[in-house]
PDB file of C-alpha atoms in Angstrom:
ATOM      1  CA  MET F   1     153.989   1.421 139.476  1.00  0.00           C
ATOM      2  CA  ALA F   2     151.469   3.369 137.360  1.00  0.00           C
ATOM      3  CA  SER F   3     150.102   5.472 140.554  1.00  0.00           C
ATOM      4  CA  ARG F   4     153.990   6.026 141.645  1.00  0.00           C
ATOM      5  CA  LYS F   5     155.247   7.357 138.273  1.00  0.00           C
ATOM      6  CA  ARG F   6     152.101  10.057 138.506  1.00  0.00           C
ATOM      7  CA  SER F   7     152.936  10.691 142.063  1.00  0.00           C
ATOM      8  CA  ILE F   8     156.864  11.596 140.441  1.00  0.00           C
ATOM      9  CA  THR F   9     154.760  13.751 137.644  1.00  0.00           C
ATOM     10  CA  ARG F  10     153.103  15.783 139.945  1.00  0.00           C
ATOM     11  CA  ARG F  11     155.910  15.860 142.199  1.00  0.00           C
ATOM     12  CA  LEU F  12     158.245  17.059 139.213  1.00  0.00           C
ATOM     13  CA  TRP F  13     155.919  19.627 137.850  1.00  0.00           C
ATOM     14  CA  SER F  14     155.260  21.380 141.045  1.00  0.00           C
ATOM     15  CA  VAL F  15     159.113  22.131 141.064  1.00  0.00           C
ATOM     16  CA  LEU F  16     159.177  23.175 137.479  1.00  0.00           C
ATOM     17  CA  TRP F  17     156.411  25.845 138.137  1.00  0.00           C
ATOM     18  CA  LYS F  18     157.333  27.418 141.493  1.00  0.00           C
ATOM     19  CA  LEU F  19     161.260  27.641 139.438  1.00  0.00           C
ATOM     20  CA  ALA F  20     159.227  29.344 136.577  1.00  0.00           C
ATOM     21  CA  LEU F  21     157.354  31.301 139.023  1.00  0.00           C
ATOM     22  CA  LEU F  22     160.678  32.505 140.853  1.00  0.00           C
ATOM     23  CA  PHE F  23     162.919  32.958 137.845  1.00  0.00           C
ATOM     24  CA  LEU F  24     159.929  35.433 136.077  1.00  0.00           C
ATOM     25  CA  LEU F  25     159.241  37.457 139.643  1.00  0.00           C
ATOM     26  CA  VAL F  26     163.469  37.641 139.364  1.00  0.00           C
ATOM     27  CA  LEU F  27     163.226  39.197 136.204  1.00  0.00           C
ATOM     28  CA  LEU F  28     159.728  41.693 137.338  1.00  0.00           C
ATOM     29  CA  LEU F  29     162.518  42.976 139.741  1.00  0.00           C
ATOM     30  CA  PHE F  30     165.880  43.398 137.543  1.00  0.00           C
ATOM     31  CA  ARG F  31     163.503  45.211 135.086  1.00  0.00           C
ATOM     32  CA  PHE F  32     163.085  47.495 138.009  1.00  0.00           C
ATOM     33  CA  VAL F  33     166.612  47.034 140.459  1.00  0.00           C
ATOM     34  CA  PRO F  34     169.766  47.062 139.313  1.00  0.00           C
ATOM     35  CA  PRO F  35     171.146  43.037 139.492  1.00  0.00           C
ATOM     36  CA  PRO F  36     173.756  43.123 141.965  1.00  0.00           C
ATOM     37  CA  THR F  37     175.690  40.378 140.272  1.00  0.00           C
ATOM     38  CA  THR F  38     175.707  38.176 137.137  1.00  0.00           C
ATOM     39  CA  ALA F  39     176.902  34.799 136.464  1.00  0.00           C
ATOM     40  CA  PHE F  40     179.872  36.359 134.416  1.00  0.00           C
ATOM     41  CA  MET F  41     180.752  37.770 137.488  1.00  0.00           C
ATOM     42  CA  LEU F  42     180.836  34.647 140.218  1.00  0.00           C
ATOM     43  CA  GLN F  43     182.931  33.209 137.950  1.00  0.00           C
ATOM     44  CA  SER F  44     185.403  35.737 137.301  1.00  0.00           C
ATOM     45  CA  PRO F  45     188.956  35.105 137.844  1.00  0.00           C
ATOM     46  CA  TYR F  46     189.604  38.985 138.985  1.00  0.00           C
ATOM     47  CA  PRO F  47     188.027  41.242 141.450  1.00  0.00           C
ATOM     48  CA  VAL F  48     184.971  42.491 140.109  1.00  0.00           C
ATOM     49  CA  ARG F  49     184.542  46.218 139.624  1.00  0.00           C
ATOM     50  CA  GLN F  50     181.365  47.636 138.627  1.00  0.00           C
ATOM     51  CA  THR F  51     179.275  50.869 138.901  1.00  0.00           C
ATOM     52  CA  TRP F  52     175.633  50.836 137.870  1.00  0.00           C
ATOM     53  CA  VAL F  53     175.251  53.451 135.022  1.00  0.00           C
ATOM     54  CA  SER F  54     171.553  54.860 133.915  1.00  0.00           C
ATOM     55  CA  ILE F  55     171.614  54.948 130.408  1.00  0.00           C
ATOM     56  CA  ASP F  56     169.073  58.041 130.663  1.00  0.00           C
ATOM     57  CA  THR F  57     172.709  59.770 132.091  1.00  0.00           C
ATOM     58  CA  LEU F  58     174.917  58.831 128.734  1.00  0.00           C
ATOM     59  CA  PRO F  59     175.421  60.400 125.634  1.00  0.00           C
ATOM     60  CA  SER F  60     173.196  58.562 122.787  1.00  0.00           C
ATOM     61  CA  TYR F  61     175.999  57.737 120.952  1.00  0.00           C
ATOM     62  CA  VAL F  62     177.812  55.736 123.964  1.00  0.00           C
ATOM     63  CA  PRO F  63     175.252  53.204 123.056  1.00  0.00           C
ATOM     64  CA  LEU F  64     175.304  53.060 119.932  1.00  0.00           C
ATOM     65  CA  ALA F  65     178.736  52.263 119.459  1.00  0.00           C
ATOM     66  CA  MET F  66     177.690  49.128 121.083  1.00  0.00           C
ATOM     67  CA  ILE F  67     174.866  48.433 118.953  1.00  0.00           C
ATOM     68  CA  ALA F  68     177.126  49.568 115.449  1.00  0.00           C
ATOM     69  CA  SER F  69     179.336  47.229 116.503  1.00  0.00           C
ATOM     70  CA  GLU F  70     177.269  43.929 118.080  1.00  0.00           C
ATOM     71  CA  ASP F  71     173.877  44.038 116.519  1.00  0.00           C
ATOM     72  CA  GLN F  72     172.293  46.554 114.222  1.00  0.00           C
ATOM     73  CA  ARG F  73     169.679  44.850 114.391  1.00  0.00           C
ATOM     74  CA  PHE F  74     168.501  45.224 117.926  1.00  0.00           C
ATOM     75  CA  PRO F  75     165.643  47.811 117.231  1.00  0.00           C
ATOM     76  CA  ASP F  76     164.108  45.260 114.928  1.00  0.00           C
ATOM     77  CA  HIS F  77     164.511  41.471 116.378  1.00  0.00           C
ATOM     78  CA  PHE F  78     162.959  40.358 118.889  1.00  0.00           C
ATOM     79  CA  GLY F  79     165.781  39.122 120.510  1.00  0.00           C
ATOM     80  CA  VAL F  80     167.287  36.243 118.631  1.00  0.00           C
ATOM     81  CA  ASP F  81     168.441  36.405 115.125  1.00  0.00           C
ATOM     82  CA  PHE F  82     167.224  33.223 113.722  1.00  0.00           C
ATOM     83  CA  THR F  83     168.829  33.603 109.903  1.00  0.00           C
ATOM     84  CA  ALA F  84     172.082  34.310 112.114  1.00  0.00           C
ATOM     85  CA  ILE F  85     171.986  30.911 114.607  1.00  0.00           C
ATOM     86  CA  SER F  86     170.857  28.744 111.469  1.00  0.00           C
ATOM     87  CA  ASN F  87     174.017  29.354 110.020  1.00  0.00           C
ATOM     88  CA  ALA F  88     176.009  28.932 113.316  1.00  0.00           C
ATOM     89  CA  LEU F  89     174.445  25.331 113.465  1.00  0.00           C
ATOM     90  CA  HIS F  90     174.815  24.687 109.789  1.00  0.00           C
ATOM     91  CA  ASP F  91     178.397  25.279 110.149  1.00  0.00           C
ATOM     92  CA  TYR F  92     179.106  23.514 113.806  1.00  0.00           C
ATOM     93  CA  GLY F  93     177.086  20.102 111.996  1.00  0.00           C
ATOM     94  CA  ASP F  94     179.472  20.736 108.910  1.00  0.00           C
ATOM     95  CA  GLY F  95     182.514  20.312 111.761  1.00  0.00           C
ATOM     96  CA  GLU F  96     183.354  24.094 112.224  1.00  0.00           C
ATOM     97  CA  GLU F  97     183.575  25.213 116.257  1.00  0.00           C
ATOM     98  CA  LEU F  98     180.067  27.028 117.153  1.00  0.00           C
ATOM     99  CA  ARG F  99     180.250  30.722 117.022  1.00  0.00           C
ATOM    100  CA  GLY F 100     178.263  32.995 118.777  1.00  0.00           C
ATOM    101  CA  ALA F 101     175.687  34.568 116.251  1.00  0.00           C
ATOM    102  CA  SER F 102     173.983  36.339 119.193  1.00  0.00           C
ATOM    103  CA  THR F 103     172.245  39.071 119.602  1.00  0.00           C
ATOM    104  CA  ILE F 104     172.876  41.855 122.533  1.00  0.00           C
ATOM    105  CA  THR F 105     169.700  40.407 123.825  1.00  0.00           C
ATOM    106  CA  GLN F 106     171.191  37.131 123.814  1.00  0.00           C
ATOM    107  CA  GLN F 107     174.254  38.607 125.436  1.00  0.00           C
ATOM    108  CA  THR F 108     172.291  39.660 127.851  1.00  0.00           C
ATOM    109  CA  ALA F 109     170.774  36.785 128.865  1.00  0.00           C
ATOM    110  CA  LYS F 110     173.865  34.968 128.889  1.00  0.00           C
ATOM    111  CA  ASN F 111     176.258  37.140 131.114  1.00  0.00           C
ATOM    112  CA  LEU F 112     173.242  38.107 133.596  1.00  0.00           C
ATOM    113  CA  PHE F 113     172.191  33.491 134.122  1.00  0.00           C
ATOM    114  CA  LEU F 114     174.510  31.211 132.419  1.00  0.00           C
ATOM    115  CA  SER F 115     178.600  30.443 131.388  1.00  0.00           C
ATOM    116  CA  PRO F 116     180.546  31.291 129.149  1.00  0.00           C
ATOM    117  CA  SER F 117     180.966  27.675 128.051  1.00  0.00           C
ATOM    118  CA  ARG F 118     179.828  26.546 124.294  1.00  0.00           C
ATOM    119  CA  SER F 119     177.410  24.300 123.389  1.00  0.00           C
ATOM    120  CA  LEU F 120     174.064  23.847 121.790  1.00  0.00           C
ATOM    121  CA  LEU F 121     172.277  23.266 125.532  1.00  0.00           C
ATOM    122  CA  ARG F 122     173.559  26.478 126.574  1.00  0.00           C
ATOM    123  CA  LYS F 123     173.077  28.117 123.390  1.00  0.00           C
ATOM    124  CA  GLY F 124     169.133  26.964 123.492  1.00  0.00           C
ATOM    125  CA  LEU F 125     169.124  28.518 127.112  1.00  0.00           C
ATOM    126  CA  GLU F 126     170.327  31.679 126.084  1.00  0.00           C
ATOM    127  CA  ALA F 127     167.817  32.142 123.189  1.00  0.00           C
ATOM    128  CA  GLY F 128     164.771  31.079 125.635  1.00  0.00           C
ATOM    129  CA  LEU F 129     165.796  33.720 128.221  1.00  0.00           C
ATOM    130  CA  ALA F 130     166.559  36.417 125.311  1.00  0.00           C
ATOM    131  CA  LEU F 131     162.842  35.847 124.546  1.00  0.00           C
ATOM    132  CA  CYS F 132     161.501  36.363 127.956  1.00  0.00           C
ATOM    133  CA  LEU F 133     163.884  39.413 128.413  1.00  0.00           C
ATOM    134  CA  GLU F 134     162.039  40.785 125.376  1.00  0.00           C
ATOM    135  CA  VAL F 135     158.601  39.984 126.630  1.00  0.00           C
ATOM    136  CA  VAL F 136     159.477  41.552 130.274  1.00  0.00           C
ATOM    137  CA  TRP F 137     162.051  44.153 130.341  1.00  0.00           C
ATOM    138  CA  GLY F 138     161.624  45.514 126.389  1.00  0.00           C
ATOM    139  CA  LYS F 139     164.572  47.363 124.542  1.00  0.00           C
ATOM    140  CA  LYS F 140     165.530  49.858 126.498  1.00  0.00           C
ATOM    141  CA  ARG F 141     166.193  47.960 129.972  1.00  0.00           C
ATOM    142  CA  ILE F 142     167.598  44.502 127.803  1.00  0.00           C
ATOM    143  CA  LEU F 143     170.446  47.619 126.656  1.00  0.00           C
ATOM    144  CA  GLU F 144     170.867  49.881 129.973  1.00  0.00           C
ATOM    145  CA  VAL F 145     170.942  46.377 131.754  1.00  0.00           C
ATOM    146  CA  TYR F 146     173.782  45.439 128.655  1.00  0.00           C
ATOM    147  CA  LEU F 147     175.835  48.638 129.155  1.00  0.00           C
ATOM    148  CA  ASN F 148     176.256  47.766 132.958  1.00  0.00           C
ATOM    149  CA  ILE F 149     177.340  44.259 132.492  1.00  0.00           C
ATOM    150  CA  ALA F 150     179.264  43.457 130.010  1.00  0.00           C
ATOM    151  CA  GLU F 151     182.622  42.469 130.712  1.00  0.00           C
ATOM    152  CA  PHE F 152     184.961  44.990 129.507  1.00  0.00           C
ATOM    153  CA  GLY F 153     188.621  43.943 130.914  1.00  0.00           C
ATOM    154  CA  GLN F 154     190.110  41.746 133.702  1.00  0.00           C
ATOM    155  CA  GLY F 155     187.146  42.291 136.033  1.00  0.00           C
ATOM    156  CA  ILE F 156     185.920  45.384 134.506  1.00  0.00           C
ATOM    157  CA  TYR F 157     181.661  45.497 134.087  1.00  0.00           C
ATOM    158  CA  GLY F 158     179.921  47.876 132.686  1.00  0.00           C
ATOM    159  CA  VAL F 159     180.782  51.276 130.646  1.00  0.00           C
ATOM    160  CA  GLU F 160     181.091  53.045 133.483  1.00  0.00           C
ATOM    161  CA  ALA F 161     183.800  51.675 135.262  1.00  0.00           C
ATOM    162  CA  ALA F 162     185.341  50.803 131.790  1.00  0.00           C
ATOM    163  CA  SER F 163     185.422  55.062 131.068  1.00  0.00           C
ATOM    164  CA  GLN F 164     186.965  55.585 134.406  1.00  0.00           C
ATOM    165  CA  HIS F 165     189.860  52.677 134.294  1.00  0.00           C
ATOM    166  CA  TYR F 166     190.845  53.159 130.822  1.00  0.00           C
ATOM    167  CA  PHE F 167     189.801  56.884 130.242  1.00  0.00           C
ATOM    168  CA  ASN F 168     189.859  58.290 133.901  1.00  0.00           C
ATOM    169  CA  ARG F 169     185.960  59.961 133.527  1.00  0.00           C
ATOM    170  CA  ALA F 170     182.920  59.405 133.511  1.00  0.00           C
ATOM    171  CA  ALA F 171     180.798  57.674 130.755  1.00  0.00           C
ATOM    172  CA  ARG F 172     178.483  60.548 130.548  1.00  0.00           C
ATOM    173  CA  ASN F 173     181.682  62.098 129.414  1.00  0.00           C
ATOM    174  CA  LEU F 174     183.107  59.945 127.016  1.00  0.00           C
ATOM    175  CA  THR F 175     183.622  61.128 123.359  1.00  0.00           C
ATOM    176  CA  PRO F 176     182.190  59.334 120.456  1.00  0.00           C
ATOM    177  CA  ASN F 177     185.917  57.793 119.326  1.00  0.00           C
ATOM    178  CA  GLN F 178     186.638  56.396 122.972  1.00  0.00           C
ATOM    179  CA  ALA F 179     183.003  54.796 123.021  1.00  0.00           C
ATOM    180  CA  ALA F 180     184.101  53.148 119.948  1.00  0.00           C
ATOM    181  CA  ARG F 181     187.294  51.988 121.142  1.00  0.00           C
ATOM    182  CA  LEU F 182     185.420  50.333 124.529  1.00  0.00           C
ATOM    183  CA  ALA F 183     183.227  48.513 121.980  1.00  0.00           C
ATOM    184  CA  VAL F 184     185.560  47.437 120.067  1.00  0.00           C
ATOM    185  CA  LEU F 185     186.995  45.365 123.523  1.00  0.00           C
ATOM    186  CA  LEU F 186     183.605  43.309 123.435  1.00  0.00           C
ATOM    187  CA  PRO F 187     184.579  39.930 122.115  1.00  0.00           C
ATOM    188  CA  ASN F 188     187.650  39.616 123.922  1.00  0.00           C
ATOM    189  CA  PRO F 189     187.551  42.272 126.433  1.00  0.00           C
ATOM    190  CA  ARG F 190     190.451  40.366 128.724  1.00  0.00           C
ATOM    191  CA  GLN F 191     193.217  40.494 125.585  1.00  0.00           C
ATOM    192  CA  ARG F 192     192.355  44.255 124.567  1.00  0.00           C
ATOM    193  CA  ASP F 193     193.071  47.679 125.638  1.00  0.00           C
ATOM    194  CA  PRO F 194     191.522  50.622 124.031  1.00  0.00           C
ATOM    195  CA  ASN F 195     194.512  52.746 124.378  1.00  0.00           C
ATOM    196  CA  ARG F 196     196.705  49.872 122.832  1.00  0.00           C
ATOM    197  CA  LEU F 197     195.019  49.217 120.145  1.00  0.00           C
ATOM    198  CA  SER F 198     196.195  47.218 116.705  1.00  0.00           C
ATOM    199  CA  ASN F 199     195.882  48.265 113.230  1.00  0.00           C
ATOM    200  CA  ASN F 200     193.429  45.644 112.758  1.00  0.00           C
ATOM    201  CA  LEU F 201     191.949  46.816 115.865  1.00  0.00           C
ATOM    202  CA  SER F 202     192.348  50.600 115.080  1.00  0.00           C
ATOM    203  CA  GLN F 203     190.358  49.794 111.377  1.00  0.00           C
ATOM    204  CA  ARG F 204     187.766  48.559 113.741  1.00  0.00           C
ATOM    205  CA  VAL F 205     187.634  51.156 115.356  1.00  0.00           C
ATOM    206  CA  ASP F 206     187.380  53.491 112.506  1.00  0.00           C
ATOM    207  CA  TRP F 207     184.615  51.199 111.070  1.00  0.00           C
ATOM    208  CA  ILE F 208     182.245  51.137 114.245  1.00  0.00           C
ATOM    209  CA  GLU F 209     182.953  55.187 114.318  1.00  0.00           C
ATOM    210  CA  GLN F 210     181.666  54.789 110.148  1.00  0.00           C
ATOM    211  CA  GLN F 211     178.892  52.737 110.867  1.00  0.00           C
ATOM    212  CA  MET F 212     177.612  55.279 113.858  1.00  0.00           C
ATOM    213  CA  ARG F 213     177.120  57.929 111.602  1.00  0.00           C
ATOM    214  CA  GLN F 214     175.544  55.854 109.303  1.00  0.00           C
ATOM    215  CA  LEU F 215     172.929  54.671 111.520  1.00  0.00           C
ATOM    216  CA  GLY F 216     172.990  58.607 112.651  1.00  0.00           C
ATOM    217  CA  PRO F 217     172.050  59.687 115.888  1.00  0.00           C
ATOM    218  CA  ASP F 218     168.333  59.146 115.713  1.00  0.00           C
ATOM    219  CA  TYR F 219     168.764  55.444 115.109  1.00  0.00           C
ATOM    220  CA  LEU F 220     167.732  54.304 118.653  1.00  0.00           C
ATOM    221  CA  ARG F 221     165.558  56.949 119.488  1.00  0.00           C
ATOM    222  CA  PRO F 222     162.748  55.215 119.139  1.00  0.00           C
ATOM    223  CA  ILE F 223     164.479  53.018 122.747  1.00  0.00           C
ATOM    224  CA  LEU F 224     165.301  55.662 124.383  1.00  0.00           C
ATOM    225  CA  ASP F 225     162.715  58.195 124.441  1.00  0.00           C
TER     226      ASP F 225
END
């Protein structure tokens, strides 16, 4: 019996390290090659529209708008905001709905590899994957992939497809206000339109633009240069 258990353990370990190696190779590949699809795209009930765009061709205020809206500490953390996660778990333990507390790195990992479902297991996987992305990719690549795979509408993925769809122009020609209006879609992209925003969302756009000015045009320079 003991011999059989050792044999099963060895086989399981062999499978696990091979899967880990495969995952690492995929991460290394996506460090340089645009991911051909994502878990979210594969699960989309709508036809997928996406066009990859290099972050170097975008005005700096396009990624800055997303940072201002979603994760202003992105340049400083290592993929996971442990304080925000701790607070979310505490609230969940008190009976509240499990909320996001996700950094842009975690959102990138989730969109690329996981599902939209909310659970403690998925949040744990998301955090572990985020740490891997920080180690293997670095900040600039994480931000570039995020800008290209984030959902901005029903089947619309990435800032280029979103810019073409909503504003009929390339993402490199977005204005700061248009970038902020795209950023306001991210928490609930399938139910929002940057050209038909409610009063509350319009105020949110104003807030994002204010945050962009406060952060300043050089805020992401250490990452983007």
